[in-house]
Short mmCIF file of C-alpha atoms and ligand atoms in Angstrom, two decimals:
data_model
loop_
_atom_site.label_atom_id
_atom_site.label_comp_id
_atom_site.label_asym_id
_atom_site.label_seq_id
_atom_site.Cartn_x
_atom_site.Cartn_y
_atom_site.Cartn_z
CA MET A 1 167.31 89.15 131.36
CA ILE A 2 169.00 92.53 131.13
CA SER A 3 171.47 93.70 133.74
CA VAL A 4 173.41 96.52 132.09
CA HIS A 5 175.47 97.97 134.92
CA THR A 6 176.71 94.80 136.58
CA SER A 7 177.27 91.29 135.35
CA PRO A 8 175.20 88.91 137.44
CA PHE A 9 178.17 86.55 137.31
CA ALA A 10 180.70 89.08 138.65
CA GLU A 11 182.51 88.65 141.95
CA LEU A 12 180.13 89.63 144.75
CA GLY A 13 180.68 92.04 147.61
CA GLY A 14 182.28 94.85 145.58
CA ARG A 15 180.57 98.23 145.27
CA ASP A 16 178.04 97.25 142.60
CA ALA A 17 177.72 93.49 142.95
CA GLY A 18 175.29 92.18 145.53
CA GLY A 19 171.63 91.23 145.81
CA LEU A 20 170.66 92.07 142.22
CA ASN A 21 173.43 89.81 140.88
CA VAL A 22 172.44 86.95 143.17
CA TYR A 23 168.78 87.41 142.24
CA VAL A 24 169.40 87.24 138.48
CA ARG A 25 171.71 84.23 138.83
CA GLU A 26 169.39 82.26 141.06
CA LEU A 27 166.21 83.13 139.20
CA SER A 28 167.83 82.19 135.88
CA ARG A 29 169.07 78.88 137.26
CA ASN A 30 165.67 78.07 138.72
CA LEU A 31 163.84 79.07 135.54
CA VAL A 32 165.90 76.49 133.66
CA GLU A 33 164.48 73.83 135.99
CA HIS A 34 161.04 74.93 134.81
CA GLY A 35 162.07 74.44 131.17
CA VAL A 36 162.88 78.10 130.38
CA ALA A 37 166.12 79.01 128.59
CA VAL A 38 167.68 82.28 129.73
CA ASP A 39 170.05 84.75 128.06
CA VAL A 40 171.49 87.37 130.42
CA TYR A 41 172.65 90.56 128.65
CA THR A 42 175.17 92.82 130.31
CA ARG A 43 177.54 95.61 129.21
CA ARG A 44 181.00 94.49 128.15
CA THR A 45 183.63 95.77 130.62
CA ASP A 46 186.71 94.05 129.18
CA ARG A 47 188.01 93.32 125.68
CA LEU A 48 189.06 89.75 126.12
CA SER A 49 186.09 87.69 127.30
CA PRO A 50 183.90 86.03 124.62
CA GLN A 51 180.68 87.65 123.50
CA ILE A 52 178.54 84.65 124.44
CA THR A 53 179.44 82.43 127.39
CA PRO A 54 177.36 79.42 128.44
CA VAL A 55 177.34 79.85 132.21
CA GLU A 56 175.50 76.70 133.04
CA ASP A 57 172.90 74.46 131.41
CA GLY A 58 170.28 76.69 129.81
CA VAL A 59 171.83 80.01 130.92
CA ARG A 60 174.12 82.14 128.72
CA LEU A 61 175.86 85.41 129.50
CA ILE A 62 175.92 87.80 126.53
CA GLN A 63 178.21 90.83 126.63
CA VAL A 64 177.16 93.84 124.62
CA GLU A 65 179.45 96.64 123.44
CA ALA A 66 178.23 99.98 124.77
CA GLY A 67 180.74 102.66 125.63
CA PRO A 68 184.36 101.81 126.44
CA ALA A 69 185.00 98.13 127.22
CA GLU A 70 186.12 98.90 130.76
CA PRO A 71 184.46 99.37 134.16
CA MET A 72 182.50 102.65 134.34
CA ASP A 73 180.67 104.48 137.07
CA LYS A 74 177.02 103.50 136.75
CA ASP A 75 175.98 107.16 136.87
CA ALA A 76 177.73 107.64 133.51
CA LEU A 77 175.96 104.79 131.75
CA PHE A 78 172.66 106.34 130.77
CA CYS A 79 173.95 107.94 127.56
CA HIS A 80 175.29 104.55 126.40
CA LEU A 81 171.91 102.81 126.71
CA PRO A 82 170.74 103.52 123.12
CA GLU A 83 173.94 101.86 121.88
CA PHE A 84 173.40 98.97 124.27
CA ALA A 85 169.84 98.45 122.99
CA THR A 86 170.86 98.61 119.32
CA GLU A 87 173.80 96.23 119.80
CA MET A 88 171.67 93.83 121.84
CA ALA A 89 168.96 93.81 119.18
CA CYS A 90 171.44 93.36 116.29
CA LEU A 91 173.01 90.43 118.05
CA ALA A 92 169.67 88.80 118.81
CA ILE A 93 168.49 89.26 115.22
CA LYS A 94 171.78 87.99 113.79
CA GLU A 95 171.65 84.89 116.00
CA GLY A 96 167.97 84.32 115.20
CA LEU A 97 166.93 84.69 118.83
CA ARG A 98 163.35 85.38 119.79
CA TYR A 99 162.29 86.05 123.35
CA ASP A 100 158.90 85.52 125.02
CA VAL A 101 159.66 88.00 127.80
CA ILE A 102 162.33 90.60 128.54
CA HIS A 103 163.00 90.94 132.28
CA ALA A 104 165.04 94.03 133.15
CA HIS A 105 166.74 94.70 136.47
CA TYR A 106 167.36 98.22 137.88
CA TRP A 107 166.33 101.46 136.23
CA LEU A 108 169.20 101.53 133.71
CA SER A 109 168.27 98.10 132.37
CA GLY A 110 164.61 99.10 132.42
CA TRP A 111 165.43 101.95 130.05
CA ALA A 112 167.56 99.66 127.87
CA GLY A 113 164.63 97.19 127.83
CA HIS A 114 162.27 99.94 126.76
CA LEU A 115 164.62 100.98 123.93
CA VAL A 116 165.25 97.44 122.72
CA ARG A 117 161.56 96.94 122.13
CA ARG A 118 161.86 99.10 119.04
CA TYR A 119 163.47 96.01 117.52
CA LEU A 120 162.44 92.99 119.58
CA ASP A 121 158.78 92.25 119.97
CA ALA A 122 158.34 91.00 123.55
CA PRO A 123 156.67 92.22 126.74
CA LEU A 124 158.85 94.01 129.30
CA VAL A 125 158.92 93.03 132.98
CA LEU A 126 160.81 95.42 135.26
CA MET A 127 162.19 94.98 138.73
CA PHE A 128 163.72 98.16 140.12
CA HIS A 129 165.61 96.50 143.01
CA THR A 130 165.88 99.97 144.56
CA LEU A 131 163.81 103.09 143.98
CA ALA A 132 165.59 106.44 143.87
CA HIS A 133 163.05 108.33 145.94
CA LEU A 134 163.21 105.72 148.73
CA LYS A 135 167.01 105.85 148.72
CA ASN A 136 166.97 109.65 148.71
CA ALA A 137 164.66 109.74 151.70
CA VAL A 138 167.54 108.41 153.84
CA ALA A 139 170.60 109.57 151.87
CA ASP A 140 172.90 112.39 152.98
CA ALA A 141 173.52 115.30 150.58
CA ASP A 142 176.59 113.66 148.95
CA HIS A 143 174.85 110.43 148.03
CA ARG A 144 171.55 111.51 146.58
CA GLU A 145 170.25 109.85 143.41
CA THR A 146 170.06 112.08 140.33
CA PRO A 147 166.95 113.89 139.05
CA LEU A 148 167.46 111.91 135.82
CA ARG A 149 167.02 108.61 137.65
CA LEU A 150 163.92 109.90 139.47
CA GLN A 151 162.43 111.01 136.17
CA VAL A 152 163.24 107.78 134.31
CA GLU A 153 161.79 105.61 137.08
CA ARG A 154 158.57 107.58 136.90
CA ARG A 155 158.40 107.04 133.13
CA LEU A 156 159.25 103.37 133.36
CA VAL A 157 156.28 102.49 135.55
CA ASP A 158 154.11 103.35 132.51
CA LEU A 159 156.41 101.90 129.87
CA ALA A 160 156.88 98.43 131.37
CA ASP A 161 154.14 95.84 130.88
CA ALA A 162 154.59 94.55 134.42
CA LEU A 163 156.50 95.62 137.52
CA ILE A 164 157.73 93.22 140.15
CA ALA A 165 157.85 94.73 143.64
CA ALA A 166 159.99 92.97 146.24
CA ASN A 167 157.65 93.78 149.12
CA PRO A 168 154.22 95.34 149.81
CA ASP A 169 155.82 98.63 150.80
CA GLU A 170 157.58 99.01 147.46
CA ARG A 171 154.32 98.28 145.68
CA ARG A 172 152.55 100.97 147.73
CA GLU A 173 155.30 103.48 147.00
CA MET A 174 155.13 102.78 143.25
CA ILE A 175 151.42 103.51 143.30
CA ARG A 176 151.52 106.50 145.63
CA ARG A 177 154.68 108.26 144.47
CA LEU A 178 155.11 107.10 140.88
CA ASP A 179 151.45 106.83 139.91
CA ALA A 180 151.89 103.21 138.83
CA ASP A 181 148.86 101.26 137.68
CA PRO A 182 148.16 98.78 140.55
CA THR A 183 146.94 96.09 138.15
CA ARG A 184 150.40 95.87 136.59
CA ILE A 185 152.36 95.42 139.82
CA TYR A 186 153.08 91.94 141.14
CA THR A 187 154.60 91.56 144.59
CA VAL A 188 157.10 88.71 144.52
CA PRO A 189 160.02 88.70 146.98
CA PRO A 190 163.40 87.22 146.04
CA GLY A 191 164.16 83.69 147.21
CA VAL A 192 166.87 81.92 149.16
CA ASP A 193 168.68 78.68 148.37
CA LEU A 194 167.57 76.58 151.34
CA ASP A 195 169.89 73.70 150.51
CA ARG A 196 172.95 75.90 150.57
CA PHE A 197 171.87 78.09 153.50
CA ARG A 198 170.95 75.82 156.38
CA PRO A 199 171.90 75.36 160.04
CA ALA A 200 175.24 73.60 160.70
CA ASP A 201 177.76 73.15 163.50
CA GLY A 202 178.85 76.65 164.53
CA TRP A 203 182.12 75.62 166.25
CA ALA A 204 183.22 73.59 163.24
CA ALA A 205 182.46 76.62 161.04
CA ARG A 206 184.56 78.89 163.31
CA ARG A 207 187.46 76.47 163.15
CA ARG A 208 187.32 76.26 159.36
CA LEU A 209 187.29 80.03 159.05
CA GLY A 210 189.96 80.52 161.70
CA LEU A 211 187.64 82.72 163.76
CA PRO A 212 188.34 83.32 167.45
CA GLU A 213 186.24 82.23 170.43
CA GLY A 214 183.96 84.77 172.11
CA PRO A 215 180.91 86.66 170.89
CA LEU A 216 180.83 87.26 167.13
CA VAL A 217 178.65 89.62 165.12
CA LEU A 218 178.59 89.32 161.32
CA PHE A 219 178.15 91.94 158.61
CA VAL A 220 177.86 90.85 154.97
CA GLY A 221 177.34 93.33 152.16
CA ARG A 222 178.47 95.87 149.64
CA ILE A 223 180.29 98.96 150.89
CA ASP A 224 177.66 101.56 150.20
CA PRO A 225 176.43 104.38 152.48
CA VAL A 226 172.93 102.85 152.35
CA LYS A 227 174.22 99.78 154.23
CA GLY A 228 174.64 101.75 157.49
CA ILE A 229 178.20 100.56 158.16
CA ASP A 230 178.95 103.86 159.93
CA THR A 231 176.08 103.16 162.36
CA LEU A 232 177.35 99.62 162.95
CA PHE A 233 180.87 100.81 163.75
CA GLU A 234 179.55 103.42 166.14
CA ALA A 235 177.30 100.82 167.79
CA PHE A 236 180.30 98.56 168.15
CA ARG A 237 182.34 101.30 169.77
CA ARG A 238 179.59 101.61 172.35
CA LEU A 239 179.53 97.85 172.95
CA ILE A 240 183.29 97.70 173.43
CA HIS A 241 183.23 100.58 175.91
CA ASP A 242 180.24 99.23 177.81
CA HIS A 243 181.66 98.85 181.33
CA THR A 244 178.86 96.54 182.43
CA TRP A 245 179.92 93.95 179.85
CA THR A 246 181.55 90.86 181.39
CA GLY A 247 183.49 88.21 179.48
CA PRO A 248 185.40 88.51 176.21
CA ALA A 249 184.65 91.57 174.10
CA PRO A 250 182.57 90.96 170.98
CA ARG A 251 184.14 91.04 167.55
CA LEU A 252 182.68 92.11 164.24
CA VAL A 253 183.36 89.83 161.28
CA PHE A 254 183.16 92.00 158.18
CA VAL A 255 182.47 90.28 154.84
CA GLY A 256 182.51 92.60 151.80
CA GLY A 257 184.93 94.83 149.91
CA LEU A 258 187.71 93.44 147.81
CA ILE A 259 191.00 92.15 149.22
CA ARG A 260 193.55 91.13 146.60
CA ILE A 261 196.06 88.50 147.67
CA ASP A 262 199.30 88.02 145.72
CA ASP A 263 202.96 87.17 146.37
CA THR A 264 203.56 90.50 148.11
CA GLY A 265 200.69 90.01 150.58
CA SER A 266 197.11 91.25 150.73
CA THR A 267 195.79 94.63 149.61
CA MET A 268 192.42 96.09 150.52
CA ASP A 269 190.54 98.13 147.92
CA ALA A 270 190.12 101.87 148.58
CA ASP A 271 186.67 101.46 150.20
CA LEU A 272 187.95 98.87 152.66
CA GLN A 273 191.05 100.91 153.46
CA ARG A 274 188.80 103.81 154.34
CA LEU A 275 186.69 101.57 156.59
CA ALA A 276 189.74 100.06 158.26
CA ALA A 277 191.02 103.59 158.99
CA ARG A 278 187.64 104.54 160.43
CA ALA A 279 187.60 101.41 162.62
CA ALA A 280 191.08 102.28 163.91
CA GLU A 281 189.96 105.86 164.65
CA LEU A 282 187.11 104.48 166.78
CA GLY A 283 189.51 102.20 168.69
CA LEU A 284 188.11 99.09 166.94
CA ALA A 285 191.26 97.94 165.15
CA ASP A 286 191.34 94.68 167.15
CA HIS A 287 187.60 94.22 167.11
CA VAL A 288 186.75 94.33 163.42
CA LEU A 289 187.96 91.34 161.41
CA PHE A 290 187.99 92.30 157.73
CA HIS A 291 187.61 89.16 155.63
CA GLY A 292 186.81 90.81 152.28
CA ALA A 293 184.23 89.56 149.80
CA GLN A 294 183.51 85.85 150.00
CA PRO A 295 182.22 83.43 147.38
CA ARG A 296 178.73 82.09 147.92
CA GLU A 297 179.87 78.61 148.89
CA ARG A 298 181.71 79.99 151.94
CA LEU A 299 178.92 82.22 153.21
CA PRO A 300 176.99 79.46 155.05
CA LEU A 301 180.13 78.93 157.15
CA TYR A 302 180.10 82.58 158.15
CA TYR A 303 176.39 82.69 158.97
CA ASN A 304 176.72 79.52 161.06
CA ALA A 305 179.90 80.60 162.84
CA VAL A 306 178.49 83.77 164.42
CA ASP A 307 176.04 84.55 167.21
CA VAL A 308 174.12 87.25 165.38
CA CYS A 309 174.05 88.90 161.96
CA ALA A 310 173.68 92.70 161.81
CA VAL A 311 171.83 94.36 158.92
CA PRO A 312 171.98 98.07 159.85
CA SER A 313 170.84 99.42 156.44
CA ARG A 314 169.20 102.80 156.02
CA TYR A 315 167.10 101.30 153.24
CA GLU A 316 166.82 97.77 151.88
CA SER A 317 164.51 96.72 149.09
CA PHE A 318 164.55 93.11 150.27
CA GLY A 319 167.72 92.24 152.16
CA LEU A 320 168.97 88.86 150.94
CA VAL A 321 171.68 88.72 153.58
CA ALA A 322 169.09 88.74 156.36
CA VAL A 323 167.14 85.87 154.81
CA GLU A 324 170.30 83.83 154.10
CA ALA A 325 171.38 84.23 157.73
CA MET A 326 167.89 83.31 158.92
CA ALA A 327 167.92 80.21 156.70
CA CYS A 328 171.06 79.16 158.63
CA GLY A 329 169.19 79.70 161.91
CA THR A 330 171.17 82.84 162.78
CA PRO A 331 169.27 85.60 164.60
CA ILE A 332 169.25 89.04 162.99
CA VAL A 333 169.46 92.54 164.36
CA ALA A 334 168.24 94.77 161.55
CA SER A 335 166.90 98.21 160.78
CA ARG A 336 163.14 98.52 160.59
CA VAL A 337 163.20 99.57 156.91
CA GLY A 338 161.94 98.36 153.52
CA GLY A 339 161.80 94.62 152.96
CA LEU A 340 163.40 93.85 156.35
CA ARG A 341 160.14 94.85 158.03
CA PHE A 342 158.40 92.01 156.21
CA THR A 343 161.02 89.28 156.35
CA ILE A 344 161.97 89.68 160.03
CA GLU A 345 159.40 89.27 162.76
CA ASP A 346 160.49 91.39 165.70
CA ASP A 347 161.40 89.29 168.76
CA VAL A 348 160.70 86.04 166.85
CA SER A 349 163.37 85.75 164.14
CA GLY A 350 165.39 88.80 165.13
CA LEU A 351 165.21 92.28 166.57
CA LEU A 352 164.25 95.38 164.60
CA VAL A 353 165.66 98.79 165.50
CA PRO A 354 165.34 102.29 164.00
CA HIS A 355 167.91 102.91 161.25
CA SER A 356 170.88 105.22 161.85
CA ASP A 357 170.52 104.84 165.63
CA PRO A 358 173.79 103.42 167.05
CA ALA A 359 172.49 103.36 170.64
CA ALA A 360 169.47 101.25 169.70
CA LEU A 361 171.59 98.97 167.53
CA ALA A 362 174.16 98.47 170.32
CA ALA A 363 171.42 97.70 172.85
CA ALA A 364 169.78 95.13 170.55
CA LEU A 365 173.10 93.43 169.72
CA ARG A 366 173.91 93.28 173.41
CA ARG A 367 170.53 91.72 174.18
CA VAL A 368 171.01 88.94 171.64
CA LEU A 369 174.63 88.32 172.65
CA VAL A 370 173.98 88.03 176.38
CA ASP A 371 170.57 86.33 176.43
CA HIS A 372 171.12 82.69 175.44
CA GLN A 373 167.45 81.78 175.76
CA LEU A 374 166.39 84.58 173.47
CA ARG A 375 169.04 83.52 170.98
CA SER A 376 167.94 79.87 170.98
CA ARG A 377 164.32 80.88 170.49
CA MET A 378 165.20 83.20 167.62
CA GLN A 379 167.39 80.56 165.94
CA VAL A 380 164.28 78.41 165.50
CA GLY A 381 162.11 81.38 164.50
CA ALA A 382 164.67 82.53 161.94
CA ARG A 383 164.86 79.24 160.04
CA GLN A 384 161.05 78.88 160.13
CA ALA A 385 160.60 82.35 158.62
CA ALA A 386 163.23 81.74 155.91
CA VAL A 387 161.70 78.54 154.55
CA THR A 388 158.79 80.53 153.12
CA TYR A 389 161.24 82.07 150.62
CA SER A 390 162.23 78.90 148.77
CA TRP A 391 163.34 79.57 145.18
CA GLN A 392 160.95 76.91 143.93
CA ALA A 393 157.95 78.91 145.17
CA ILE A 394 159.36 82.27 144.09
CA THR A 395 160.25 81.03 140.59
CA ALA A 396 156.76 79.65 140.12
CA ALA A 397 155.35 83.08 141.01
CA VAL A 398 157.66 84.92 138.57
CA LEU A 399 156.88 82.38 135.87
CA GLY A 400 153.19 83.06 136.47
CA VAL A 401 153.84 86.74 135.64
CA TYR A 402 155.79 85.80 132.49
CA ASP A 403 153.08 83.37 131.32
CA ARG A 404 150.36 85.91 131.77
CA LEU A 405 152.25 88.61 129.86
CA ALA A 406 153.41 86.32 127.08
CA ALA A 407 149.84 85.04 126.56
CA ALA A 408 148.42 88.59 126.49
CA HIS A 409 151.16 89.64 124.09
CA ARG A 410 150.46 86.75 121.72
CA ALA A 411 146.76 87.57 121.81
CA VAL A 412 147.48 91.14 120.68
CA ALA A 413 150.20 90.21 118.17
CA ALA A 414 148.28 87.42 116.43
CA PRO A 415 144.66 87.36 117.65
CA ASP A 416 143.43 84.89 115.03
CA GLU A 417 146.14 82.33 115.71
CA VAL A 418 145.55 82.52 119.46
CA ARG A 419 141.81 82.08 118.98
CA ALA A 420 142.36 79.15 116.64
CA SER A 421 144.67 77.44 119.13
N1 UDP B 501 177.37 88.50 148.95
C1 UDP B 501 178.27 87.49 148.67
N2 UDP B 501 179.57 87.68 149.03
C2 UDP B 501 180.00 88.81 149.64
C3 UDP B 501 179.07 89.83 149.93
C4 UDP B 501 177.77 89.65 149.55
O1 UDP B 501 177.91 86.44 148.12
O2 UDP B 501 181.16 88.91 149.95
C5 UDP B 501 175.95 88.31 148.58
C6 UDP B 501 175.07 88.06 149.78
O3 UDP B 501 175.17 86.72 150.19
C7 UDP B 501 173.70 88.42 149.24
C8 UDP B 501 174.02 89.57 148.28
O4 UDP B 501 175.42 89.49 147.99
O5 UDP B 501 173.14 87.34 148.54
C9 UDP B 501 173.68 90.91 148.89
O6 UDP B 501 172.29 91.08 148.79
P1 UDP B 501 171.44 92.06 149.71
O7 UDP B 501 170.02 91.97 149.23
O8 UDP B 501 171.66 91.77 151.14
O9 UDP B 501 172.04 93.50 149.42
P2 UDP B 501 172.16 94.38 148.08
O10 UDP B 501 173.48 94.09 147.49
O11 UDP B 501 171.02 93.99 147.17
O12 UDP B 501 172.05 95.79 148.52
#
C-alpha cells in the first residue's frame, strides 16, 4: 500500500487523517486474515521513529525519506514524489521485498506508484478517495484543487492497471470526465467493522461520555470546508431559534479537530479555535460541545449516545462516518451527494437533504428529533443497510481485483511458466 501524504496509523480527526487512513488500516488488517502480508509506505514526517514498524501481525509501516522529515502541506508534496519513489524502491530492493500488487491511495500516491514501477515490477491499483473535479464542483474560490492535480488524475486513469471506485457515481465520472477505460474500473465500496460498530445502550453511553440529557446531534469528521460544518452551524442556529420547539434545546456533539490536554489545561488547534469562535458568533457557545478527535474505540459510544448523526458534506466519496453510525443503529441526516446517495436510503435509514442548504438540514434534523416513531423505524433500517458493508465481503472483492491483476501480470511477465503451471 502507498499512502504518501498521511500515515494510515496517524491520529484521526485532524485535517488530513480520516476515511482514507481508516480504509488502509482496515483493509490491510483484513487482507492479513486472507493470508496476504501488507507493507504500508508513507512519507517520513519525523526524525525519530524507526524506518520499519510492525504495526500488527502481517502489517508493517515503512517510512520513506522524501523532503524534510516534518509535516508538510500536501499541496507541496508533488515535487518530492520522485524522491519518494526512488527511496521506496531502494529500500524494497535492499530488503529483498517483492510485491504482487501495489495499491495506491489518493492522487499523490498514485503518482508515486506510477514512478516506483520503473524499479518494482508489479501491477498498480489506484483508489482516488476523492476526485479533484468533483471537489471543485462544490468548492468556493479559496478551496479549489489545483490544475496540476486535475491533470495528474486524468493521466493516472490510463497509467494504473486498475481503478477502484467507491460508488457507481465515481465510476461514471471517471469514464465521462476522465475518459477512463470502463473495463479497468471496479466498484468496491469501503467496509465497516460490524463488531466494533453495533447498537448498544444509549443512556449508558451518554453517562460514560458525560453527555447531558436532551436531544443530541453528532458530527464526526475532519475540519475541511468540504464537510459542510458551516451549513451545520447555521442549521443549528435555526433550530435553537425555532420558537415552535418545546422541551430542552438540542445540542451538537462535535468530534474532530485536535485538543491537546496537558498540566496547564486543554488547548484547541487553530481550526477548532476558529470553529469555536464561529459557534460563539452564532450564539451557539452553549449548544456545541467540542470533544476533539476521538480514538476509534470510543466512537461507538458517541454514535450510540446521540439521537441522530449529521453528515452535511458538500461532497463525500463514500462517507464512512455515516455507515459507522448506521451500523450502531443511529439515524442519519446527510447531504444527497456522492457515496451518501448510495449508502443511505431516504426515509428508511436516514434523511437526505440538498447540500449547503441550512434550512433543509434544520428541518430534517428537527423531524428526526421530534418524531420518535420515525426515529425507531430508521434505527432498524440503518443497521440493516450497514450490514451489507462488512469488511469480510469488501476484502474478498478487493482481493478478487488483486488476484486478477497479479495473474494477468504473471502471464505477461513469464508466459511460458504460467502456461506450464
Ligand atoms: N474518525 C475517527 N476519529 C475522529 C474523527 C474521525 O476515528 O475523531 C474516523 C471516522 O470514524 C471515520 C473516518 O475518520 O472512519 C472519516 O471518514 P469519512 O469517510 O467519514 O470522511 P473522510 O475523512 O474520508 O473525508
